[in-house]
Amino acid sequence: MTDQTAIEVNDLTVAYREQPVLWDIDLTVPAGVLMAIVGPNGAGKTTLIKAMLGLLKPAAGQVLIHGRPYDEQRRLVAYVPQRGSVDWDFPTSVLDVVQMGRYGALGWLRRVGRRERDLSMAALGKVGMEDFAHRQISQLSGGQQQRVFLARALVQDARVYLMDEPFQGVDAKTERAIVTVLQSLREAGDTVLVVHHALQTVPEYFDWVTLLNVRKIAAGPVDEVFTAENLRVTYGGRVPFHGSDSPLRDAPPAGGVTGSSAWMGLGGD
Amino acid sequence: MSIELEIQLVAVVVSVACSLAGVFLVLRRMALMSDAISHTVLLGIVLVFFITRDIASPFLVLGAAAMGVATVGLVEALVRTRLVREDASIGLVFPALFSIAVILITRYAGSVHLDTDAVLLGEIAFAPFRRLEVGGVDLGPRSLWVMGGVLLLNITFIALLYKELKLSTFDPGLAAALGFAPGLLHYAFMTLVSITAVGAFDAVGSILVVALMITPPATAYLLSDSLPRVLILSAVIAALAALVGFWTAWLVDASIAGCMASAAGVLFLLAFLLAPERGVIAVARRRSRQRWEFARLMLAIHLLHHEGAPDAANESRETHLGEHLRWEPKFARRVVSEAADEDLLVRLQDGRLELTETGRDSARKAMLV
């Protein structure tokens, strides 16, 4: 294995009770790509990210980050959870939340100091939020919350960034700002994985894509695998989008995809 | 030291220790777990008492703490089956364990100093009568030493693991990803809560522990946005409640524990009504101010819309506002006169209202033009 592989997923199966959420995933992500993970609701996108972070115990298989298990590579990985996963009424400030990104490097018992503060202010600057450093977090809008989470990941100074829906609930301007930051990470040689919903922006924002629906449908460079056929398979025959600039009227199903048998029959990986 | 002073000291120490642990309980949405633990620790005490046959044994605290942690574990195991929700499983586990303890006490320990009244209501008034003596030297009330130790343990735990506790409370996912073992920390913290509950239980009884653990933090949250300040405020409020409670009990000759809990409740009520940002009164005032501001703005926008239009003469008449905006005449008069005071508009001789440049600006700004 060369250092050129950022993430390697081998035969990963994750199940909640007996219900498989991810079936036998094999995925190799080269270093230095900006990759979208797309698929219908309930496809296991969040589960895949959580399994990579060791937050869920897989029923089978393993994940390697730059060639080694996650436990040994924590410092190389930054994580942006879904915005809704935390309590924004928590009594703390924006700066304090961003500093949490340094806790991993600090380790147990060591306290936050000037260095952590400076790094965090710099990260807030990168996402255009330095003026909000001392704001109470409950006063932030959805887009601002998302930027704070991004700054918290940036301050970890990682090589692999795993982000769960960083564009959820943000306005167009914030979305552009976030994309610019993600692309600059890729320019610096870092690897960024993003759980993403808006299919029409995939070719514009990302260079790699993984199509997921319980199993991996396809993964690779966007121009190779982001095809109408693969999307049809991923979304159970009801393609919500086709090509790079012609969204179809047929929207993706709001609930979990019920037409799983539709793609099962089609086969093809 | 006088008896009164000793009782007050014990009350303050118990109260502050409870409030510090309570801050994180409230943040973790586990407030009611403190009620459960403060009851089930009794079973731990009773079981260890049957083994040691010594009511002063230090192992009683260990047994109690273990039972507190077991309570948390049982509740969480029950929730994981997904057959019972969390509130219901607390309601199932703690009465089960507590009732076993009550049965054991009434059946087998009736003759010893473990009576149900003391369990439910505590006996802080008797604290000065149980002394700690070493080599014949009186060192003061035993419970003061015990609770002083518990308070010190709380302060040390929170000071040392402040960063870890905060992260695992705010974002357990990130805490786990960074390797901070939030599960381990959770059980360590619940052990601390259990130890605190045992000590407090001795002083104020199992029913009122929850008041000391939850009321001061809940009050502090109304007054501050920063976690360190919430911790300090919470401790100050707890100490205040203990002292006010003690003197109230002294004056009206009532239960000290009851008065302490009531004092904490009154302090909460005061903050609830009067807190500068989040109090009920501040919120009501802000709403009312916003309502009038909004009405003035609506009026300005209405006037701007019809400015220069053929119907302007009609639409901009103060007497027609009721008809057009569906406002009561009294309300409309007040809005117009406030808008005039703020220099948003002027009243013309013929009864029409005309926007000033300021008025036009604020109307345009509000409409994002």
XYZ file of C-alpha atoms in Angstrom:
638
model
C 0.000 0.000 0.000
C 1.368 3.354 -0.956
C 0.827 6.608 0.843
C -1.160 7.692 -2.188
C -4.206 5.905 -0.814
C -5.946 8.048 1.787
C -8.765 5.699 2.714
C -9.157 2.036 2.034
C -12.379 0.277 2.948
C -12.338 -3.510 2.716
C -15.446 -5.712 2.829
C -17.192 -3.373 5.240
C -20.590 -4.492 6.450
C -22.440 -2.513 9.106
C -25.739 -3.618 10.570
C -28.180 -2.196 13.080
C -29.521 -5.348 14.676
C -30.002 -7.804 11.824
C -30.766 -5.050 9.358
C -27.740 -4.401 7.140
C -27.117 -0.727 6.573
C -24.014 -1.195 4.494
C -23.330 -4.377 2.575
C -19.786 -5.436 1.807
C -18.311 -2.065 0.828
C -14.968 -1.970 -0.959
C -13.709 1.531 -1.561
C -10.319 3.019 -2.283
C -9.996 6.792 -2.045
C -6.744 8.242 -3.375
C -5.132 11.081 -1.457
C -5.858 14.608 -2.646
C -9.398 14.188 -3.944
C -12.559 16.059 -3.063
C -15.183 13.349 -3.056
C -18.955 13.476 -2.717
C -20.838 10.574 -1.182
C -24.326 10.532 -2.663
C -27.296 8.242 -2.426
C -30.943 8.282 -1.357
C -32.063 8.706 2.244
C -31.275 5.604 4.227
C -28.490 4.626 1.831
C -25.951 4.476 4.664
C -23.917 7.593 3.861
C -23.651 8.767 7.468
C -23.092 5.193 8.565
C -20.145 4.886 6.182
C -18.519 8.001 7.645
C -19.173 6.905 11.208
C -17.710 3.483 10.483
C -14.585 5.137 9.065
C -14.267 7.065 12.347
C -14.723 3.983 14.484
C -17.960 5.408 15.916
C -19.828 2.312 14.774
C -18.548 -1.198 15.111
C -18.699 -2.966 11.762
C -20.153 -6.470 11.545
C -17.315 -7.289 9.178
C -14.472 -5.658 7.275
C -12.053 -2.889 8.064
C -11.119 0.692 7.260
C -7.551 1.925 6.820
C -6.588 5.591 6.917
C -3.294 6.183 5.130
C -2.526 2.520 5.532
C -3.344 2.002 9.198
C -6.446 1.507 11.359
C -8.232 4.654 12.507
C -7.209 4.187 16.155
C -3.604 4.783 15.171
C -4.386 7.661 12.828
C -6.835 9.804 14.800
C -4.674 12.871 14.459
C -4.834 12.658 10.652
C -8.610 12.772 10.522
C -11.009 15.669 11.084
C -14.735 15.113 11.444
C -17.655 17.444 10.804
C -20.831 15.857 12.193
C -24.309 16.868 11.100
C -25.205 20.296 12.398
C -28.287 18.946 14.140
C -26.278 16.432 16.169
C -25.350 18.929 18.894
C -27.245 21.233 21.235
C -26.730 24.807 20.012
C -28.124 26.168 23.273
C -25.056 24.854 25.069
C -23.568 27.703 27.146
C -20.431 28.374 25.150
C -18.918 30.704 22.564
C -17.950 30.259 18.917
C -14.235 30.421 19.733
C -14.644 27.754 22.397
C -16.331 25.368 19.952
C -13.558 25.862 17.388
C -10.924 25.223 20.057
C -12.515 21.808 20.627
C -10.875 20.845 17.334
C -7.501 21.132 19.107
C -8.470 18.809 21.972
C -7.250 15.751 20.082
C -3.774 17.230 19.647
C -3.757 18.372 23.283
C -4.720 14.978 24.649
C -6.082 14.265 28.128
C -5.822 16.850 30.921
C -3.806 19.461 29.021
C -5.541 22.816 28.828
C -6.269 25.139 25.977
C -3.676 27.914 25.730
C -2.620 30.822 23.573
C -1.519 28.589 20.704
C -4.941 26.895 20.481
C -6.581 30.291 20.651
C -4.442 31.718 17.836
C -4.971 28.677 15.614
C -8.705 28.833 16.222
C -8.899 32.537 15.392
C -6.999 31.840 12.177
C -9.431 29.055 11.267
C -12.380 31.345 11.979
C -10.754 33.843 9.650
C -10.629 31.246 6.875
C -14.387 30.780 7.061
C -15.090 34.489 7.484
C -16.321 34.209 11.070
C -13.620 35.962 13.125
C -16.046 38.724 14.092
C -18.254 36.103 15.712
C -15.551 34.566 17.919
C -17.106 35.706 21.185
C -20.701 35.225 20.145
C -22.831 32.764 22.099
C -23.448 29.821 19.732
C -27.237 29.938 20.112
C -27.224 33.261 18.241
C -25.855 31.749 15.021
C -27.822 31.076 11.845
C -27.687 27.650 10.205
C -25.014 28.754 7.756
C -22.907 30.276 10.519
C -23.173 27.099 12.584
C -21.950 25.128 9.596
C -18.982 27.484 9.156
C -18.077 27.159 12.823
C -18.063 23.380 12.432
C -15.863 23.739 9.357
C -13.439 25.990 11.275
C -13.351 23.391 14.064
C -12.315 20.770 11.498
C -9.731 23.070 9.873
C -8.067 23.739 13.205
C -7.379 20.014 13.539
C -4.904 20.398 10.696
C -5.753 16.939 9.403
C -5.020 15.164 6.144
C -8.395 13.502 5.787
C -11.644 15.422 6.326
C -14.923 13.552 6.786
C -17.949 15.823 6.565
C -21.559 14.885 7.108
C -23.802 17.235 5.109
C -21.835 20.471 5.534
C -24.205 22.203 3.100
C -27.361 21.344 4.985
C -29.415 24.470 5.724
C -26.911 27.002 4.360
C -27.568 29.874 1.973
C -25.987 30.045 -1.482
C -23.260 32.456 -0.381
C -22.159 30.264 2.515
C -22.221 27.224 0.242
C -19.790 28.954 -2.148
C -17.572 29.949 0.767
C -17.493 26.385 2.101
C -16.750 24.932 -1.335
C -13.836 27.337 -1.744
C -12.373 26.180 1.567
C -12.839 22.508 0.640
C -11.169 23.045 -2.720
C -8.223 24.782 -1.082
C -7.827 21.733 1.181
C -7.665 19.544 -1.906
C -5.102 21.905 -3.492
C -2.994 21.392 -0.374
C -3.100 17.637 -0.988
C -5.650 16.764 1.672
C -8.490 14.329 1.108
C -12.052 15.489 1.683
C -15.152 13.256 1.815
C -18.506 15.002 1.868
C -21.947 13.493 2.330
C -23.889 15.464 -0.231
C -27.500 15.822 -1.299
C -27.766 18.220 -4.218
C -26.871 16.063 -7.215
C -26.812 18.984 -9.662
C -23.766 20.508 -7.930
C -21.700 17.300 -7.828
C -19.839 17.881 -11.151
C -19.200 21.518 -10.239
C -17.884 21.033 -6.705
C -16.268 17.605 -6.656
C -13.728 15.652 -8.674
C -14.593 12.251 -7.223
C -17.895 10.672 -6.273
C -19.148 7.550 -4.530
C -22.680 6.400 -5.318
C -24.086 4.504 -2.415
C -27.262 2.680 -1.658
C -26.607 0.103 1.069
C -23.980 -1.278 -1.266
C -21.511 0.675 -3.329
C -22.914 1.322 -6.793
C -19.863 3.078 -8.175
C -16.888 5.151 -7.087
C -14.362 7.091 -9.119
C -13.736 10.351 -10.946
C -16.943 12.316 -11.493
C -16.678 12.346 -15.295
C -16.371 8.557 -15.341
C -18.886 7.309 -12.807
C -21.435 10.121 -12.392
C -23.561 8.746 -15.208
C -27.290 8.600 -15.712
C -27.138 4.820 -15.605
C -25.293 4.723 -12.254
C -27.675 7.297 -10.802
C -30.664 5.271 -11.961
C -29.264 2.228 -10.225
C -28.470 4.209 -7.065
C -31.849 5.856 -6.785
C -33.859 2.770 -7.586
C -34.859 3.619 -11.123
C -36.230 7.040 -10.261
C -33.429 9.290 -11.433
C -33.674 12.695 -9.832
C -31.067 14.173 -12.068
C -29.477 13.495 -15.389
C -26.241 14.819 -16.845
C -24.510 17.939 -15.618
C -27.082 20.660 -16.164
C -30.486 19.184 -16.826
C -32.206 18.273 -13.574
C -35.175 16.067 -14.267
C -38.569 16.840 -12.804
C -38.696 13.484 -11.115
C -37.552 14.285 -7.574
C -35.837 11.711 -5.361
C -38.187 9.927 -2.981
C -38.421 11.752 0.320
C -38.472 8.677 2.529
C -36.233 5.627 2.360
C -36.035 4.117 -1.076
C -38.594 1.392 -1.318
C -37.681 0.244 -4.782
C -34.593 -1.625 -3.663
C -35.609 -4.607 -5.724
C -35.482 -2.402 -8.787
C -31.745 -2.016 -8.638
C -31.156 -5.460 -7.224
C -32.501 -6.809 -10.472
C -30.292 -4.581 -12.560
C -27.086 -5.743 -10.935
C -23.868 -4.376 -12.322
C -21.278 -2.637 -10.220
C -18.320 26.280 66.693
C -21.960 26.694 67.562
C -24.478 24.109 66.500
C -26.165 26.568 64.153
C -22.926 27.412 62.427
C -22.082 23.734 62.011
C -25.457 22.985 60.468
C -25.095 25.921 58.089
C -21.639 24.777 57.027
C -22.882 21.271 56.305
C -25.853 22.696 54.393
C -23.658 24.935 52.237
C -21.131 22.195 51.488
C -23.847 19.673 50.541
C -25.652 22.200 48.414
C -22.571 23.376 46.509
C -21.343 19.817 45.875
C -24.744 18.869 44.448
C -24.991 21.951 42.259
C -21.608 21.375 40.598
C -22.462 17.822 39.561
C -25.924 19.070 38.625
C -24.593 21.509 36.006
C -23.414 18.637 33.815
C -26.484 16.529 34.586
C -28.725 19.292 33.288
C -26.530 19.837 30.218
C -26.613 16.125 29.484
C -30.411 16.122 29.825
C -30.153 13.665 32.672
C -31.790 15.776 35.374
C -34.185 13.057 36.446
C -31.381 10.515 36.705
C -30.326 12.373 39.871
C -33.717 11.642 41.390
C -33.370 7.974 40.505
C -29.836 7.704 41.870
C -30.632 9.518 45.103
C -33.238 6.833 45.792
C -31.454 3.708 44.631
C -28.265 4.448 46.585
C -30.341 3.390 49.582
C -30.341 -0.190 48.330
C -26.551 -0.064 48.113
C -26.352 1.210 51.679
C -28.740 -1.437 52.982
C -26.971 -4.311 51.216
C -23.544 -3.268 52.485
C -25.001 -2.746 55.954
C -26.185 -6.357 55.973
C -22.652 -7.475 55.259
C -20.743 -5.144 57.568
C -23.410 -4.657 60.255
C -21.865 -1.236 60.848
C -23.845 1.909 60.036
C -20.676 4.011 60.092
C -18.719 1.788 57.718
C -17.007 3.648 54.885
C -17.973 0.757 52.618
C -21.540 2.039 52.751
C -20.540 4.875 50.437
C -18.907 2.448 48.029
C -21.981 0.227 47.986
C -24.178 3.247 47.415
C -22.016 4.602 44.607
C -21.962 1.179 42.929
C -25.745 1.018 43.115
C -26.010 4.498 41.595
C -23.878 3.470 38.649
C -25.827 0.222 38.346
C -29.013 2.306 38.127
C -27.616 4.268 35.187
C -26.473 1.034 33.537
C -29.864 -0.650 34.014
C -31.783 2.333 32.678
C -29.537 2.537 29.627
C -29.742 -1.210 29.004
C -33.530 -0.988 29.136
C -33.513 1.923 26.674
C -31.258 -0.031 24.312
C -33.866 -2.768 23.969
C -35.994 -0.059 22.311
C -39.019 -1.503 24.069
C -39.101 1.265 26.684
C -38.241 4.942 26.356
C -35.789 6.688 28.652
C -38.225 8.514 30.930
C -40.275 5.360 31.370
C -37.233 3.213 32.094
C -36.092 5.627 34.823
C -39.597 5.301 36.213
C -39.280 1.514 36.121
C -35.779 0.984 37.473
C -35.631 3.322 40.415
C -38.878 2.429 42.181
C -37.960 -1.248 41.767
C -34.585 -0.847 43.486
C -35.873 1.651 46.042
C -38.805 -0.516 47.049
C -36.522 -3.496 47.617
C -34.466 -1.282 49.938
C -37.550 -0.091 51.818
C -38.784 -3.661 52.269
C -35.383 -4.795 53.522
C -35.197 -1.917 56.017
C -38.680 -2.402 57.423
C -38.344 -6.185 57.603
C -34.782 -6.680 58.817
C -33.285 -3.427 60.005
C -36.101 -1.985 62.058
C -34.009 -1.868 65.213
C -31.033 0.009 63.757
C -30.558 3.589 62.790
C -31.936 3.322 59.267
C -35.460 4.573 59.453
C -37.586 5.558 56.498
C -38.225 9.123 57.689
C -34.521 9.847 57.818
C -34.120 8.275 54.392
C -36.811 10.418 52.823
C -36.199 13.722 54.569
C -32.634 13.573 55.859
C -31.416 14.670 59.228
C -29.210 17.659 58.719
C -30.399 19.067 62.057
C -28.699 16.143 63.785
C -25.450 16.559 61.880
C -23.670 18.295 64.813
C -24.421 15.352 67.126
C -22.422 12.847 65.143
C -18.838 13.900 65.689
C -15.594 12.841 64.149
C -13.122 12.090 66.901
C -9.539 11.050 66.382
C -7.600 9.986 69.492
C -10.169 11.669 71.706
C -9.930 15.012 69.866
C -13.204 16.362 68.488
C -12.734 17.370 64.854
C -16.293 18.552 64.230
C -19.385 17.012 62.667
C -18.717 13.823 60.744
C -20.945 14.835 57.849
C -18.976 18.037 57.396
C -15.853 15.971 56.775
C -17.661 13.533 54.522
C -19.343 16.200 52.436
C -16.235 18.366 52.433
C -14.443 15.404 50.880
C -17.237 14.938 48.347
C -17.138 18.630 47.453
C -13.375 18.488 46.994
C -13.778 15.406 44.807
C -16.348 17.227 42.665
C -14.167 20.285 42.254
C -11.081 18.203 41.428
C -12.927 16.026 38.930
C -14.474 18.967 37.104
C -11.301 21.068 37.172
C -9.092 18.248 35.875
C -11.481 16.894 33.263
C -13.232 20.149 32.395
C -12.235 20.081 28.744
C -13.080 16.396 28.335
C -16.422 16.715 30.136
C -17.388 19.739 28.097
C -16.547 18.105 24.763
C -18.252 14.818 25.539
C -21.336 16.682 26.733
C -21.533 19.053 23.761
C -20.486 16.671 20.997
C -20.077 13.030 22.035
C -19.417 12.037 18.419
C -16.362 14.256 18.108
C -15.219 13.252 21.603
C -15.236 9.604 20.520
C -13.562 10.381 17.190
C -10.768 12.240 18.990
C -10.264 9.305 21.344
C -11.697 10.784 24.539
C -13.721 7.701 25.475
C -17.022 9.461 26.182
C -18.551 6.222 27.458
C -15.880 5.829 30.127
C -16.166 9.486 31.056
C -19.931 9.129 31.292
C -19.671 6.334 33.842
C -16.931 8.114 35.770
C -19.182 11.156 35.982
C -22.184 9.075 37.030
C -20.027 7.551 39.782
C -19.308 11.074 40.964
C -23.023 11.890 40.898
C -23.743 8.751 42.907
C -21.129 9.569 45.547
C -22.502 13.099 45.788
C -26.028 11.763 46.064
C -25.097 9.451 48.953
C -23.584 12.299 50.909
C -26.446 14.656 50.168
C -28.986 11.956 50.883
C -27.623 11.654 54.401
C -28.180 15.367 54.951
C -31.372 16.232 53.111
C -32.936 12.877 52.272
C -33.536 11.207 48.968
C -36.495 13.315 47.876
C -34.781 16.695 48.014
C -31.401 15.755 46.495
C -32.895 16.356 43.088
C -33.813 19.910 44.121
C -30.238 20.681 45.136
C -28.784 19.097 42.005
C -31.097 20.640 39.438
C -32.469 23.945 40.748
C -29.203 25.940 41.128
C -27.863 24.946 37.656
C -31.245 25.610 36.038
C -31.193 29.051 37.682
C -27.612 29.726 36.589
C -28.466 28.926 32.938
C -31.015 31.727 32.965
C -28.306 34.150 34.029
C -25.263 33.230 31.953
C -24.069 31.940 28.589
C -20.654 30.675 29.525
C -20.001 27.325 31.145
C -17.392 28.502 33.705
C -19.753 31.259 34.812
C -22.663 28.828 34.973
C -20.593 26.613 37.291
C -19.639 29.487 39.604
C -23.116 31.023 39.643
C -24.604 27.647 40.303
C -22.375 27.172 43.350
C -23.171 30.675 44.642
C -26.919 30.143 44.215
C -26.653 26.767 45.955
C -24.814 28.300 48.932
C -27.333 31.122 49.126
C -30.242 28.676 49.040
C -28.636 26.700 51.889
C -28.231 29.769 54.108
C -31.633 31.277 53.339
C -33.158 27.850 53.830
C -31.478 27.355 57.166
C -32.583 30.703 58.609
C -36.106 30.296 57.288
C -36.304 26.906 58.955
C -34.929 28.439 62.166
C -37.503 31.240 62.135
C -40.569 29.174 61.303
C -39.379 26.011 63.058
C -39.695 23.758 60.006
C -37.629 21.124 58.179
C -34.223 22.530 57.166
C -34.036 20.355 54.046
C -37.504 21.467 52.998
C -36.639 25.119 53.483
C -33.355 24.746 51.553
C -35.145 23.239 48.582
C -37.850 25.900 48.772
C -35.269 28.679 48.936
C -33.598 27.261 45.822
C -37.016 27.196 44.170
C -37.674 30.840 45.082
C -34.275 31.863 43.687
C -35.124 30.044 40.472
C -38.467 31.805 40.296
C -36.787 35.195 40.745
C -34.322 34.452 37.936
C -37.118 33.061 35.796
C -39.009 36.336 36.103
C -36.189 38.856 36.350
C -33.184 37.464 34.424
C -31.888 40.365 32.320
C -31.921 38.564 28.944
C -34.003 35.430 29.283
C -36.358 36.250 32.138
C -40.083 36.233 31.451
C -40.343 39.987 32.013
C -37.375 40.849 29.792
C -38.774 38.637 27.036
C -42.253 40.176 27.314
C -40.790 43.679 27.164
C -38.687 42.808 24.147
C -41.717 41.304 22.386
C -43.814 44.344 23.071
C -41.076 46.689 21.869
C -40.668 44.588 18.715
C -44.414 44.668 18.146
C -44.499 48.464 18.105
C -41.326 48.670 16.023
C -42.850 46.281 13.540
C -46.085 48.252 13.387
C -44.193 51.497 12.673
C -42.291 49.743 9.929
C -45.482 48.311 8.407
C -46.913 51.811 8.357
C -43.806 53.196 6.674
C -43.860 50.445 4.056
C -47.562 51.001 3.444
C -46.987 54.721 2.891
C -44.005 54.059 0.637
C -46.033 51.698 -1.511
C -48.708 54.261 -2.172
C -46.429 57.261 -2.410
C -47.079 59.130 -5.664
C -49.779 56.646 -6.663
C -53.223 57.952 -7.630
C -54.731 56.496 -4.456
C -52.054 58.063 -2.222
C -54.316 60.816 -0.927
C -56.755 58.195 0.264
C -54.367 55.467 1.491
C -52.149 57.753 3.510
C -54.866 59.281 5.646
C -54.542 58.545 9.350
C -58.301 58.044 9.563
C -58.198 55.383 6.837
C -55.523 53.199 8.425
C -58.132 51.192 10.284
C -59.773 50.308 7.010
C -56.616 49.543 5.036
C -54.347 47.905 7.613
C -57.159 46.487 9.768
C -55.856 48.364 12.800
C -57.935 49.496 15.764
C -58.174 53.328 15.779
C -56.446 53.546 19.172
C -53.580 51.311 18.034
C -53.240 53.270 14.778
C -53.100 56.610 16.627
C -50.317 55.371 18.858
C -48.308 53.937 15.959
C -48.648 57.176 13.991
C -47.630 59.389 16.876
C -44.649 57.142 17.714
C -43.605 57.119 14.070
C -43.841 60.918 14.043
C -41.755 61.076 17.235
C -39.128 58.927 15.581
C -39.139 61.270 12.606
C -40.332 58.579 10.188
C -43.247 60.674 8.926
C -44.973 64.013 9.255
C -48.679 64.778 9.574
C -49.834 67.190 6.884
C -52.521 69.820 7.356
C -55.107 67.881 5.347
C -54.759 64.781 7.531
C -52.458 62.899 5.200
C -49.244 61.263 6.386
C -46.043 61.851 4.488
C -42.834 59.828 4.916
C -39.652 61.671 5.742
C -36.386 60.644 4.083
C -35.567 58.641 7.242
C -38.920 56.902 6.986
C -38.352 56.015 3.345
C -34.883 54.672 4.145
C -36.063 52.396 6.922
C -38.961 51.114 4.817
C -36.642 50.338 1.915
C -34.107 48.700 4.198
C -36.799 46.508 5.752
C -37.891 45.364 2.306
C -34.270 44.710 1.312
C -34.597 47.093 -1.648
